[in-house]
Short mmCIF file of C-alpha atoms in Angstrom, two decimals:
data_model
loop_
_atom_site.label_atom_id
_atom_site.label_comp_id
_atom_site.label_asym_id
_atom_site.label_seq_id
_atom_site.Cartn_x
_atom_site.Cartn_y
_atom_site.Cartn_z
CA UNK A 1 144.29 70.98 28.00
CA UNK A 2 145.71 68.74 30.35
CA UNK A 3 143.84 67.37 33.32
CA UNK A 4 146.40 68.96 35.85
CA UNK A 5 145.90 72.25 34.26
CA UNK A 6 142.37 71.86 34.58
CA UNK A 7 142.55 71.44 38.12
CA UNK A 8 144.68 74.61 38.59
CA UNK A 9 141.89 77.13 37.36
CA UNK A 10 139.06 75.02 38.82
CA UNK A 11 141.06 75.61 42.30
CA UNK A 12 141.54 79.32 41.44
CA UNK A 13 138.27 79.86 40.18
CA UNK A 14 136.89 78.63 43.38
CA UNK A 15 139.44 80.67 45.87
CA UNK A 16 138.60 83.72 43.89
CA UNK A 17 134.82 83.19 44.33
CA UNK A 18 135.46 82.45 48.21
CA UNK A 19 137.39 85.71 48.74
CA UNK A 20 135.09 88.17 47.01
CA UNK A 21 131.76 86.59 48.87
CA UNK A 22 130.47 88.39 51.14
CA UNK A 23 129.98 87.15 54.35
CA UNK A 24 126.49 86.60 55.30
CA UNK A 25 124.98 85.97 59.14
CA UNK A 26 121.60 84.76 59.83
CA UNK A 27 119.77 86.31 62.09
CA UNK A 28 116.84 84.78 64.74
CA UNK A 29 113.27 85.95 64.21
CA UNK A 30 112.32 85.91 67.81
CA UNK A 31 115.28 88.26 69.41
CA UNK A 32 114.58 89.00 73.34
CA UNK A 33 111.65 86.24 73.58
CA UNK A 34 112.10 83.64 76.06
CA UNK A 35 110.39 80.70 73.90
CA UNK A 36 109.04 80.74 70.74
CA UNK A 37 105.99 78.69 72.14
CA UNK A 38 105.54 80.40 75.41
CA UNK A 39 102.70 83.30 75.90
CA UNK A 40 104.26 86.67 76.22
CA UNK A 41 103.74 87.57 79.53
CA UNK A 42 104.45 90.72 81.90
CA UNK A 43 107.77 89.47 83.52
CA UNK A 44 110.07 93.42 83.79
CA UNK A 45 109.71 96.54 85.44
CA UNK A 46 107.54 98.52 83.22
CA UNK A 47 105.65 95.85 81.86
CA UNK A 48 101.23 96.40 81.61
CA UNK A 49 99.15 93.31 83.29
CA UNK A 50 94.91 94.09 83.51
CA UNK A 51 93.87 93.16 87.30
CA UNK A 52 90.17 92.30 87.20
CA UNK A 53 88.31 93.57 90.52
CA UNK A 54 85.28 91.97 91.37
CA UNK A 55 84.69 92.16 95.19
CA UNK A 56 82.18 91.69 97.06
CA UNK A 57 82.44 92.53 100.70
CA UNK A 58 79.61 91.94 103.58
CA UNK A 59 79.60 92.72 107.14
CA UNK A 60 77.42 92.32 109.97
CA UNK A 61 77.75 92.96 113.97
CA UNK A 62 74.92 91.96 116.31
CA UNK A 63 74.42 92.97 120.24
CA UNK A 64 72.39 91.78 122.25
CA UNK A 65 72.10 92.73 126.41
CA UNK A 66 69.98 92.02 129.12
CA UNK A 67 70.63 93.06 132.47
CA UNK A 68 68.17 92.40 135.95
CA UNK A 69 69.03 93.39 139.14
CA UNK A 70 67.15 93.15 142.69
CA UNK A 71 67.79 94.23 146.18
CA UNK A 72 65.36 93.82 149.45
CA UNK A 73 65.63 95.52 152.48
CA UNK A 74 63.71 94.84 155.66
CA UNK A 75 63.67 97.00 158.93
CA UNK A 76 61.76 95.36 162.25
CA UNK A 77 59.71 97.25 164.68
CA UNK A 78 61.96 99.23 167.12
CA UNK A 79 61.41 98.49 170.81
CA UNK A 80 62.53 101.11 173.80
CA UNK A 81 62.53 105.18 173.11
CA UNK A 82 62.36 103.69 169.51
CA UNK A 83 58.75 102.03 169.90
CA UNK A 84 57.47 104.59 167.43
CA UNK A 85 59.31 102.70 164.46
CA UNK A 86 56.40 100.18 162.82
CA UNK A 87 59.07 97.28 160.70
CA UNK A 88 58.97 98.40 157.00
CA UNK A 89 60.69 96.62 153.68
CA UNK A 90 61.81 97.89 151.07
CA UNK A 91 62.21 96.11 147.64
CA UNK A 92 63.95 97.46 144.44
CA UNK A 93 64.59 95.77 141.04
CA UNK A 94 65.59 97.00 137.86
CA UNK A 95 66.07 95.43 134.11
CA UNK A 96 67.42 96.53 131.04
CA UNK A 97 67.78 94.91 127.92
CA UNK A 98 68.85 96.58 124.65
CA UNK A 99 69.85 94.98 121.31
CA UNK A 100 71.63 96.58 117.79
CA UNK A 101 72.83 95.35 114.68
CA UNK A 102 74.83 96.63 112.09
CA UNK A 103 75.44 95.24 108.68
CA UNK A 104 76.90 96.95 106.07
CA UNK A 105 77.86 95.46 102.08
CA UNK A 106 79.69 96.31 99.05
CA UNK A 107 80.18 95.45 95.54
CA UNK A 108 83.08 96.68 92.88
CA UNK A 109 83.56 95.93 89.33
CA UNK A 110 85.72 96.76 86.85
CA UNK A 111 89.17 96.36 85.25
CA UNK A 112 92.31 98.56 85.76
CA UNK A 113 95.78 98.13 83.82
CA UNK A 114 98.55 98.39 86.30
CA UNK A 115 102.23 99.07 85.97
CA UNK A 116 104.81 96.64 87.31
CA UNK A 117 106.92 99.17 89.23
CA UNK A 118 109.23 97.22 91.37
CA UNK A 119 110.30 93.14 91.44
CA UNK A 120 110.89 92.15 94.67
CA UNK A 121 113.49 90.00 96.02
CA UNK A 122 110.93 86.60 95.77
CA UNK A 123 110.25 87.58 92.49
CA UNK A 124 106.80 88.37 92.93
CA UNK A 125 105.92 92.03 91.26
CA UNK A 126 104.86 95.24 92.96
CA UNK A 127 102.29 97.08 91.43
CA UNK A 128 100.24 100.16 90.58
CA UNK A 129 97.92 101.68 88.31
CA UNK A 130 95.33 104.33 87.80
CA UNK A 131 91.88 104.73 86.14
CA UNK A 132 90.07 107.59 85.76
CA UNK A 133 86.46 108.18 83.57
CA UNK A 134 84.76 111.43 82.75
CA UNK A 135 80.81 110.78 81.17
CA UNK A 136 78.83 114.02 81.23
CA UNK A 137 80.91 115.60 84.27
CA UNK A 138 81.08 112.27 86.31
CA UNK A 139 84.14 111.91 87.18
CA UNK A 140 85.05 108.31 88.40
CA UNK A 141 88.68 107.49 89.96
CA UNK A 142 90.21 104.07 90.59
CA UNK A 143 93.50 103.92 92.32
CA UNK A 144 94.86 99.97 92.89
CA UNK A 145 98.24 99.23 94.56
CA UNK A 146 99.37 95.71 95.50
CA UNK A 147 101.73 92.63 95.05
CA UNK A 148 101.17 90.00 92.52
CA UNK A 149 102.58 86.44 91.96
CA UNK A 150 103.98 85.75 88.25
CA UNK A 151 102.26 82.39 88.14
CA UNK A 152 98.88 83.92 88.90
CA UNK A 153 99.52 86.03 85.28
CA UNK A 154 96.71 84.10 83.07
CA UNK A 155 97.45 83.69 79.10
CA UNK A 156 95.50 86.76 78.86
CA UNK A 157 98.16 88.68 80.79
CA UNK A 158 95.46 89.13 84.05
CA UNK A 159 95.37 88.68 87.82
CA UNK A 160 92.06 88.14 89.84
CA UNK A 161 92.14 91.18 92.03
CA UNK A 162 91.46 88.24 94.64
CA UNK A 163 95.09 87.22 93.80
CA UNK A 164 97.04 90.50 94.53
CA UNK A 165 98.30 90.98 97.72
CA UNK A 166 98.53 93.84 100.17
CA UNK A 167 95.70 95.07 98.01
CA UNK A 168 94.79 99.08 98.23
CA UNK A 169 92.19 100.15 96.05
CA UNK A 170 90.27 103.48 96.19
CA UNK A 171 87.68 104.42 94.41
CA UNK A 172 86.14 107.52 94.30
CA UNK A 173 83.41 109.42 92.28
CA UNK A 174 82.45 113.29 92.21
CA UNK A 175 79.64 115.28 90.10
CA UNK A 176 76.12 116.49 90.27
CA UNK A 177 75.44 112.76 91.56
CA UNK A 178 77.98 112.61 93.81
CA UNK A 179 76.60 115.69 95.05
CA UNK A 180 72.96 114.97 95.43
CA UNK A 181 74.25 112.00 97.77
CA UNK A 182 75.94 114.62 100.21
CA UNK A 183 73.42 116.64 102.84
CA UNK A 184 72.30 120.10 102.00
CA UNK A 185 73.90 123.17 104.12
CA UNK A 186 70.76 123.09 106.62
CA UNK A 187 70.97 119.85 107.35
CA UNK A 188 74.19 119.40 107.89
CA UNK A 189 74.28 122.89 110.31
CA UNK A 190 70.97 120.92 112.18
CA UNK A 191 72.79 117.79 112.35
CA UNK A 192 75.87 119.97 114.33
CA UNK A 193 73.88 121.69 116.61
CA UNK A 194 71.70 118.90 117.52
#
């Protein structure tokens, strides 16, 4: 065989086994991540970030008055048809003082995981969540609303509730404690007529 023919059906061998291949695409591993080493992070509407609430709120008003006041009057003897009148005085004073204070403190803890339910337009994230716990008819509610930076998103996809703006949270509890707390019927008719 000669070295031209050779060539020939090493050509055609080659061009046959390139048109019968099939073609073949790789494919990524991380589709629709921004960065293979960045955290995954709450960044789109619908997305779940954990606000931890710890606050602590404290409030106190003090009043203090103090008031004196003093007036003298003083009438001479009257002379004439008026002799009769012996000169009197009269002196008045009064004083008050009263003082009040009020002071009045809260504490809340516990952990909600809120919905991102809008993106603004300065890209910081609206959001919303709800949390609600039944243990033996207890019925505990917490209701947070607010606005949230992304940067303030830790690794651990949280936000200090201290870090969420416009920040609305409600929290309510009802049950057989709930109701001890409130006044009975007869107290609370007592308390309206008096």
């Amino acid at each position: 065989m000669n070295q031209r023919l050779f060539l020939r059906y090493t050509l055609l061998f080659f061009l046959a086994l390139f048109m019968i291949s099939t073609n073949v695409q790789s494919a990524s591993l991380w589709n629709n991540s921004k960065s293979i080493y960045s955290d995954r992070s709450a960044h789109q509407i619908g997305d779940l970030i954990t606000i931890i609430i710890e606050e602590t709120t404290s409030a106190s008003q003090q009043a203090s008055t103090d008031a004196s006041q003093s007036s003298q009057v003083s009438v001479g003897a009257g002379s004439g048809i008026l002799d009769f009148i012996k000169a009197f005085g009269v002196n008045e004073s009064d004083n008050n003082s009263a003082t009040g204070v009020t002071s009045r403190s809260g504490n809340l803890s516990s952990k909600v995981t809120v919905e991102i339910v809008d993106i603004l337009e300065n890209g910081n994230f609206k959001i919303q969540g709800n949390k609600e716990i039944t243990v033996n008819d207890e019925q505990q509610r917490v209701n947070l609303t607010g606005v949230i930076r992304p940067e303030d998103i830790t690794a651990e996809n949280t936000v200090d509730s201290t870090y969420v703006a416009n920040v609305k949270i409600n929290y309510h509890g009802e049950g057989s404690v709930g109701d001890k707390q409130k006044p009975g019927i007869i107290s609370r008719i007592l308390n309206w007529l008096f």
